[in-house]
Structure formats: C-alpha cells, structure tokens
C-alpha cells in the first residue's frame, strides 16, 4: 500500500521534528544561562576542587544509571548491559535539563523501543526508575525536614511546623512502600491492562541505597563548590528543599528556583556572588557537560537504531515475561 511506502519518510520527518524541538529547548535553556559568569566561576576554582566535584558528578550519574540496570533484572529483559547504560545516561542528562516528561519518560520510550523492548516492558522500566529516584528523596528529604530542617527566612510564608510534618509524611510514605514490598501477599495488579508488579524487598532496598547515594553525591558537588564552612547536612537540606520548591513551581532543570533558594538561605552568610558562582559551576559540571555528551551519544544511538532490528528484538525480549 502507498501509505506503507511513505512510512520511512514519515518516521524521518518525526525524528527531525523531535530533534528540532529538543534543539529549541536547549537553545532557550542556553539563553537563560550567563556563560560569562560560568566561565569566570570555573576559572576561580582550584583544579583539585573541580576534579573532586567532577568525580562526585560521575558518581551521581553512575548511581542513576544503575536504576536501569536494576530495572533490567526486575523486568527480565535481556538487552545488553552497555546499551542499557547508554540509554540511562542519555535519559538522565536530558531529564535534568529538559524535564522528566521529555527526558526521563519520552527518551526512554524512544530509545528502548528502538532497542526492541515492548511498550509494556518500557512502561515498567520507566515506573521503576521513577520509584527508585524518589525513594531516596523520600528518605533523605524526610529525615532532613523532620529532624534537621533548615532555618527559613522570616519573610517566607511557611509556618514552623510545616517542614517537620512534611518530613514525617515523606518517611511514612516510604515505610508504607517498603512494607508493601516486604509483606504484601498480592504482588501484581493489572489496572486497565497496565501491569504493576511489586519488587522484592531486596530490590526495593537496592533502589533506596542507590538513590540515596545519588542524591548525596549531588549535594557533595555543591558542598565542594561553596568553598565555605557550611555543614554538609545544611547543603543537602537546602538542595532537597529546592527540589520540593520546584515541585510547586514547575521549571525544567529547576532553573532559577534552585538559585533563589540557595541565595535566600546562604546569601547573607556567604555572599550572593559566592553562592551563585557555586550553583552556576554546579550546573556546568552536572548539567551542561553531561548534556553535551548525552546529545552526541543520542545521535549515535539514533544512527544505529535501524541496524538488525529483528536480532535486537529477539535478544531484548527472550527473557521478557510480559
């Protein structure tokens, strides 16, 4: 049929449109960054401090990519480990810079489907990685808010009891999740044809450990770059608080929200210039650099997406028990 003959052209047009949209988002993001300040801030740091911060960034990405490796064991698909890691890295970098819907979800569906996974399996991978990341946030954020809440500025309209209560709710939600994984007699549901399967307690705890390590590594980058006598617990607490603030003010990459929270809470103590320098350098190391690498890797994966699709599909699905 004629429409089938046009499918390759339609697919190419959709890919081109997708890349144009991604390029536009990247261009808009780049315009919002003061690159002169970034360069000046990086130039002012000792090389040893930047190396440590870069190592912490690598650790954070490694932990996050491990979510997809765990999801591989959880779903039973047999996609090669190196391809899983490549897809996870691309999705994490795009997620941080373009938002979860585009990066964490959209790119995973595209790249995993090219690799031969079924949509049902991809949906389970996506849900698994999201749950992994937020399990660590619930634990660290809950502990921070419940037992060591940061002192908010007097002009912020937040009652003193709100943060401890929010932290307690977060810890209760995590405990409920782990309890279900450990003790629920029913392990799977299929609402509207979508399969939901509880992981084992061992996998859930592995998710939690990796997610905590990832969040702590991110906080370590900022701690190293602040170059001041600020407690690590305080830096981590402000980071987690900025993430909560961004859940209310939805901004891709937390752009602007994080800077505002850090300046409001540390600007009087360290000076606005120093705080902004640390956050901008953090963005360069943790957002911009990995984004450039992920863009090149994504183009490589796209270029090789059409090679041996049948063999790749068989490999990816031979252990898929959907």
PDB file of N, CA and C in Angstrom, residues 114-171:
ATOM      1  N   UNK A 114      13.433   1.414  20.185  1.00  0.00           N
ATOM      2  CA  UNK A 114      14.395   1.155  19.111  1.00  0.00           C
ATOM      3  C   UNK A 114      15.251  -0.068  19.425  1.00  0.00           C
ATOM      4  N   UNK A 115      15.490  -0.293  20.712  1.00  0.00           N
ATOM      5  CA  UNK A 115      16.304  -1.438  21.107  1.00  0.00           C
ATOM      6  C   UNK A 115      15.527  -2.748  21.074  1.00  0.00           C
ATOM      7  N   UNK A 116      14.215  -2.676  20.876  1.00  0.00           N
ATOM      8  CA  UNK A 116      13.422  -3.883  20.719  1.00  0.00           C
ATOM      9  C   UNK A 116      12.535  -4.249  21.884  1.00  0.00           C
ATOM     10  N   UNK A 117      12.479  -3.419  22.919  1.00  0.00           N
ATOM     11  CA  UNK A 117      11.618  -3.754  24.051  1.00  0.00           C
ATOM     12  C   UNK A 117      10.158  -3.442  23.743  1.00  0.00           C
ATOM     13  N   UNK A 118       9.279  -4.229  24.326  1.00  0.00           N
ATOM     14  CA  UNK A 118       7.844  -3.978  24.196  1.00  0.00           C
ATOM     15  C   UNK A 118       7.449  -2.758  25.011  1.00  0.00           C
ATOM     16  N   UNK A 119       6.359  -2.122  24.606  1.00  0.00           N
ATOM     17  CA  UNK A 119       5.899  -0.934  25.323  1.00  0.00           C
ATOM     18  C   UNK A 119       5.546  -1.255  26.767  1.00  0.00           C
ATOM     19  N   UNK A 120       4.985  -2.428  27.013  1.00  0.00           N
ATOM     20  CA  UNK A 120       4.628  -2.808  28.384  1.00  0.00           C
ATOM     21  C   UNK A 120       5.876  -2.913  29.255  1.00  0.00           C
ATOM     22  N   UNK A 121       6.949  -3.455  28.692  1.00  0.00           N
ATOM     23  CA  UNK A 121       8.193  -3.575  29.439  1.00  0.00           C
ATOM     24  C   UNK A 121       8.807  -2.207  29.690  1.00  0.00           C
ATOM     25  N   UNK A 122       8.768  -1.342  28.671  1.00  0.00           N
ATOM     26  CA  UNK A 122       9.315   0.011  28.831  1.00  0.00           C
ATOM     27  C   UNK A 122       8.556   0.762  29.918  1.00  0.00           C
ATOM     28  N   UNK A 123       7.235   0.592  29.946  1.00  0.00           N
ATOM     29  CA  UNK A 123       6.438   1.263  30.975  1.00  0.00           C
ATOM     30  C   UNK A 123       6.871   0.830  32.367  1.00  0.00           C
ATOM     31  N   UNK A 124       7.176  -0.444  32.528  1.00  0.00           N
ATOM     32  CA  UNK A 124       7.623  -0.933  33.827  1.00  0.00           C
ATOM     33  C   UNK A 124       9.009  -0.401  34.165  1.00  0.00           C
ATOM     34  N   UNK A 125       9.877  -0.284  33.166  1.00  0.00           N
ATOM     35  CA  UNK A 125      11.212   0.290  33.392  1.00  0.00           C
ATOM     36  C   UNK A 125      11.089   1.749  33.830  1.00  0.00           C
ATOM     37  N   UNK A 126      10.242   2.505  33.130  1.00  0.00           N
ATOM     38  CA  UNK A 126      10.052   3.916  33.463  1.00  0.00           C
ATOM     39  C   UNK A 126       9.528   4.069  34.890  1.00  0.00           C
ATOM     40  N   UNK A 127       8.494   3.304  35.227  1.00  0.00           N
ATOM     41  CA  UNK A 127       7.930   3.386  36.579  1.00  0.00           C
ATOM     42  C   UNK A 127       8.960   2.988  37.631  1.00  0.00           C
ATOM     43  N   UNK A 128       9.768   1.984  37.311  1.00  0.00           N
ATOM     44  CA  UNK A 128      10.779   1.501  38.255  1.00  0.00           C
ATOM     45  C   UNK A 128      11.833   2.563  38.517  1.00  0.00           C
ATOM     46  N   UNK A 129      12.310   3.223  37.471  1.00  0.00           N
ATOM     47  CA  UNK A 129      13.348   4.243  37.653  1.00  0.00           C
ATOM     48  C   UNK A 129      12.815   5.454  38.408  1.00  0.00           C
ATOM     49  N   UNK A 130      11.569   5.833  38.125  1.00  0.00           N
ATOM     50  CA  UNK A 130      10.976   6.963  38.855  1.00  0.00           C
ATOM     51  C   UNK A 130      10.851   6.620  40.338  1.00  0.00           C
ATOM     52  N   UNK A 131      10.359   5.416  40.623  1.00  0.00           N
ATOM     53  CA  UNK A 131      10.218   4.997  42.019  1.00  0.00           C
ATOM     54  C   UNK A 131      11.577   4.927  42.705  1.00  0.00           C
ATOM     55  N   UNK A 132      12.588   4.491  41.983  1.00  0.00           N
ATOM     56  CA  UNK A 132      13.935   4.403  42.562  1.00  0.00           C
ATOM     57  C   UNK A 132      14.419   5.767  43.003  1.00  0.00           C
ATOM     58  N   UNK A 133      14.346   6.734  42.095  1.00  0.00           N
ATOM     59  CA  UNK A 133      14.853   8.068  42.399  1.00  0.00           C
ATOM     60  C   UNK A 133      14.125   8.697  43.587  1.00  0.00           C
ATOM     61  N   UNK A 134      12.803   8.572  43.599  1.00  0.00           N
ATOM     62  CA  UNK A 134      12.027   9.239  44.635  1.00  0.00           C
ATOM     63  C   UNK A 134      12.071   8.512  45.973  1.00  0.00           C
ATOM     64  N   UNK A 135      12.433   7.230  45.971  1.00  0.00           N
ATOM     65  CA  UNK A 135      12.569   6.545  47.259  1.00  0.00           C
ATOM     66  C   UNK A 135      13.709   7.165  48.067  1.00  0.00           C
ATOM     67  N   UNK A 136      14.838   7.446  47.387  1.00  0.00           N
ATOM     68  CA  UNK A 136      15.951   8.093  48.074  1.00  0.00           C
ATOM     69  C   UNK A 136      15.599   9.498  48.517  1.00  0.00           C
ATOM     70  N   UNK A 137      14.847  10.209  47.686  1.00  0.00           N
ATOM     71  CA  UNK A 137      14.438  11.566  48.062  1.00  0.00           C
ATOM     72  C   UNK A 137      13.524  11.540  49.275  1.00  0.00           C
ATOM     73  N   UNK A 138      12.597  10.579  49.310  1.00  0.00           N
ATOM     74  CA  UNK A 138      11.688  10.485  50.456  1.00  0.00           C
ATOM     75  C   UNK A 138      12.457  10.238  51.747  1.00  0.00           C
ATOM     76  N   UNK A 139      13.475   9.370  51.693  1.00  0.00           N
ATOM     77  CA  UNK A 139      14.230   9.079  52.906  1.00  0.00           C
ATOM     78  C   UNK A 139      15.068  10.278  53.341  1.00  0.00           C
ATOM     79  N   UNK A 140      15.902  10.792  52.442  1.00  0.00           N
ATOM     80  CA  UNK A 140      16.788  11.893  52.816  1.00  0.00           C
ATOM     81  C   UNK A 140      16.011  13.175  53.087  1.00  0.00           C
ATOM     82  N   UNK A 141      15.046  13.479  52.221  1.00  0.00           N
ATOM     83  CA  UNK A 141      14.236  14.674  52.442  1.00  0.00           C
ATOM     84  C   UNK A 141      13.405  14.563  53.701  1.00  0.00           C
ATOM     85  N   UNK A 142      12.852  13.386  53.949  1.00  0.00           N
ATOM     86  CA  UNK A 142      12.051  13.189  55.153  1.00  0.00           C
ATOM     87  C   UNK A 142      12.879  13.344  56.410  1.00  0.00           C
ATOM     88  N   UNK A 143      14.083  12.748  56.432  1.00  0.00           N
ATOM     89  CA  UNK A 143      14.956  12.881  57.594  1.00  0.00           C
ATOM     90  C   UNK A 143      15.382  14.331  57.808  1.00  0.00           C
ATOM     91  N   UNK A 144      15.704  15.004  56.694  1.00  0.00           N
ATOM     92  CA  UNK A 144      16.144  16.396  56.790  1.00  0.00           C
ATOM     93  C   UNK A 144      15.039  17.295  57.334  1.00  0.00           C
ATOM     94  N   UNK A 145      13.859  17.161  56.772  1.00  0.00           N
ATOM     95  CA  UNK A 145      12.758  18.036  57.185  1.00  0.00           C
ATOM     96  C   UNK A 145      12.257  17.703  58.596  1.00  0.00           C
ATOM     97  N   UNK A 146      12.248  16.425  58.932  1.00  0.00           N
ATOM     98  CA  UNK A 146      11.693  16.021  60.225  1.00  0.00           C
ATOM     99  C   UNK A 146      12.642  16.279  61.385  1.00  0.00           C
ATOM    100  N   UNK A 147      13.947  16.108  61.145  1.00  0.00           N
ATOM    101  CA  UNK A 147      14.890  16.158  62.267  1.00  0.00           C
ATOM    102  C   UNK A 147      15.940  17.272  62.161  1.00  0.00           C
ATOM    103  N   UNK A 148      16.172  17.791  60.958  1.00  0.00           N
ATOM    104  CA  UNK A 148      17.171  18.860  60.816  1.00  0.00           C
ATOM    105  C   UNK A 148      16.717  19.873  59.782  1.00  0.00           C
ATOM    106  N   UNK A 149      15.529  20.470  59.965  1.00  0.00           N
ATOM    107  CA  UNK A 149      15.032  21.420  58.959  1.00  0.00           C
ATOM    108  C   UNK A 149      15.891  22.684  58.925  1.00  0.00           C
ATOM    109  N   UNK A 150      16.114  23.194  57.715  1.00  0.00           N
ATOM    110  CA  UNK A 150      16.892  24.423  57.576  1.00  0.00           C
ATOM    111  C   UNK A 150      16.048  25.599  58.056  1.00  0.00           C
ATOM    112  N   UNK A 151      16.737  26.620  58.561  1.00  0.00           N
ATOM    113  CA  UNK A 151      16.043  27.823  59.041  1.00  0.00           C
ATOM    114  C   UNK A 151      15.610  28.659  57.847  1.00  0.00           C
ATOM    115  N   UNK A 152      14.309  28.835  57.674  1.00  0.00           N
ATOM    116  CA  UNK A 152      13.788  29.596  56.548  1.00  0.00           C
ATOM    117  C   UNK A 152      13.808  31.091  56.849  1.00  0.00           C
ATOM    118  N   UNK A 153      13.955  31.919  55.817  1.00  0.00           N
ATOM    119  CA  UNK A 153      13.882  33.373  56.029  1.00  0.00           C
ATOM    120  C   UNK A 153      12.538  33.771  56.628  1.00  0.00           C
ATOM    121  N   UNK A 154      12.555  34.838  57.427  1.00  0.00           N
ATOM    122  CA  UNK A 154      11.340  35.274  58.130  1.00  0.00           C
ATOM    123  C   UNK A 154      10.234  35.675  57.172  1.00  0.00           C
ATOM    124  N   UNK A 155      10.620  36.145  55.953  1.00  0.00           N
ATOM    125  CA  UNK A 155       9.599  36.612  55.007  1.00  0.00           C
ATOM    126  C   UNK A 155       8.912  35.483  54.256  1.00  0.00           C
ATOM    127  N   UNK A 156       9.394  34.259  54.406  1.00  0.00           N
ATOM    128  CA  UNK A 156       8.746  33.143  53.723  1.00  0.00           C
ATOM    129  C   UNK A 156       7.480  32.754  54.490  1.00  0.00           C
ATOM    130  N   UNK A 157       6.348  32.668  53.804  1.00  0.00           N
ATOM    131  CA  UNK A 157       5.078  32.385  54.499  1.00  0.00           C
ATOM    132  C   UNK A 157       4.891  30.893  54.778  1.00  0.00           C
ATOM    133  N   UNK A 158       5.810  30.332  55.565  1.00  0.00           N
ATOM    134  CA  UNK A 158       5.745  28.905  55.908  1.00  0.00           C
ATOM    135  C   UNK A 158       5.788  28.791  57.426  1.00  0.00           C
ATOM    136  N   UNK A 159       4.769  28.187  58.006  1.00  0.00           N
ATOM    137  CA  UNK A 159       4.722  28.013  59.452  1.00  0.00           C
ATOM    138  C   UNK A 159       5.819  27.051  59.902  1.00  0.00           C
ATOM    139  N   UNK A 160       6.362  27.216  61.113  1.00  0.00           N
ATOM    140  CA  UNK A 160       7.473  26.372  61.576  1.00  0.00           C
ATOM    141  C   UNK A 160       7.149  24.879  61.603  1.00  0.00           C
ATOM    142  N   UNK A 161       5.883  24.538  61.789  1.00  0.00           N
ATOM    143  CA  UNK A 161       5.526  23.127  61.909  1.00  0.00           C
ATOM    144  C   UNK A 161       5.373  22.432  60.563  1.00  0.00           C
ATOM    145  N   UNK A 162       5.329  23.186  59.456  1.00  0.00           N
ATOM    146  CA  UNK A 162       5.044  22.591  58.151  1.00  0.00           C
ATOM    147  C   UNK A 162       6.155  21.638  57.710  1.00  0.00           C
ATOM    148  N   UNK A 163       7.404  22.055  57.839  1.00  0.00           N
ATOM    149  CA  UNK A 163       8.501  21.225  57.360  1.00  0.00           C
ATOM    150  C   UNK A 163       8.621  19.902  58.121  1.00  0.00           C
ATOM    151  N   UNK A 164       8.585  19.892  59.472  1.00  0.00           N
ATOM    152  CA  UNK A 164       8.629  18.599  60.169  1.00  0.00           C
ATOM    153  C   UNK A 164       7.461  17.677  59.821  1.00  0.00           C
ATOM    154  N   UNK A 165       6.271  18.260  59.665  1.00  0.00           N
ATOM    155  CA  UNK A 165       5.118  17.429  59.284  1.00  0.00           C
ATOM    156  C   UNK A 165       5.309  16.848  57.895  1.00  0.00           C
ATOM    157  N   UNK A 166       5.787  17.682  56.958  1.00  0.00           N
ATOM    158  CA  UNK A 166       6.035  17.189  55.599  1.00  0.00           C
ATOM    159  C   UNK A 166       7.079  16.079  55.617  1.00  0.00           C
ATOM    160  N   UNK A 167       8.125  16.248  56.435  1.00  0.00           N
ATOM    161  CA  UNK A 167       9.141  15.204  56.530  1.00  0.00           C
ATOM    162  C   UNK A 167       8.585  13.910  57.085  1.00  0.00           C
ATOM    163  N   UNK A 168       7.733  14.004  58.079  1.00  0.00           N
ATOM    164  CA  UNK A 168       7.121  12.800  58.655  1.00  0.00           C
ATOM    165  C   UNK A 168       6.230  12.087  57.646  1.00  0.00           C
ATOM    166  N   UNK A 169       5.496  12.852  56.850  1.00  0.00           N
ATOM    167  CA  UNK A 169       4.645  12.259  55.813  1.00  0.00           C
ATOM    168  C   UNK A 169       5.503  11.532  54.779  1.00  0.00           C
ATOM    169  N   UNK A 170       6.626  12.137  54.403  1.00  0.00           N
ATOM    170  CA  UNK A 170       7.516  11.507  53.430  1.00  0.00           C
ATOM    171  C   UNK A 170       8.077  10.196  53.963  1.00  0.00           C
ATOM    172  N   UNK A 171       8.495  10.188  55.212  1.00  0.00           N
ATOM    173  CA  UNK A 171       9.027   8.959  55.809  1.00  0.00           C
ATOM    174  C   UNK A 171       7.944   7.890  55.932  1.00  0.00           C
TER     175      UNK A 171
END
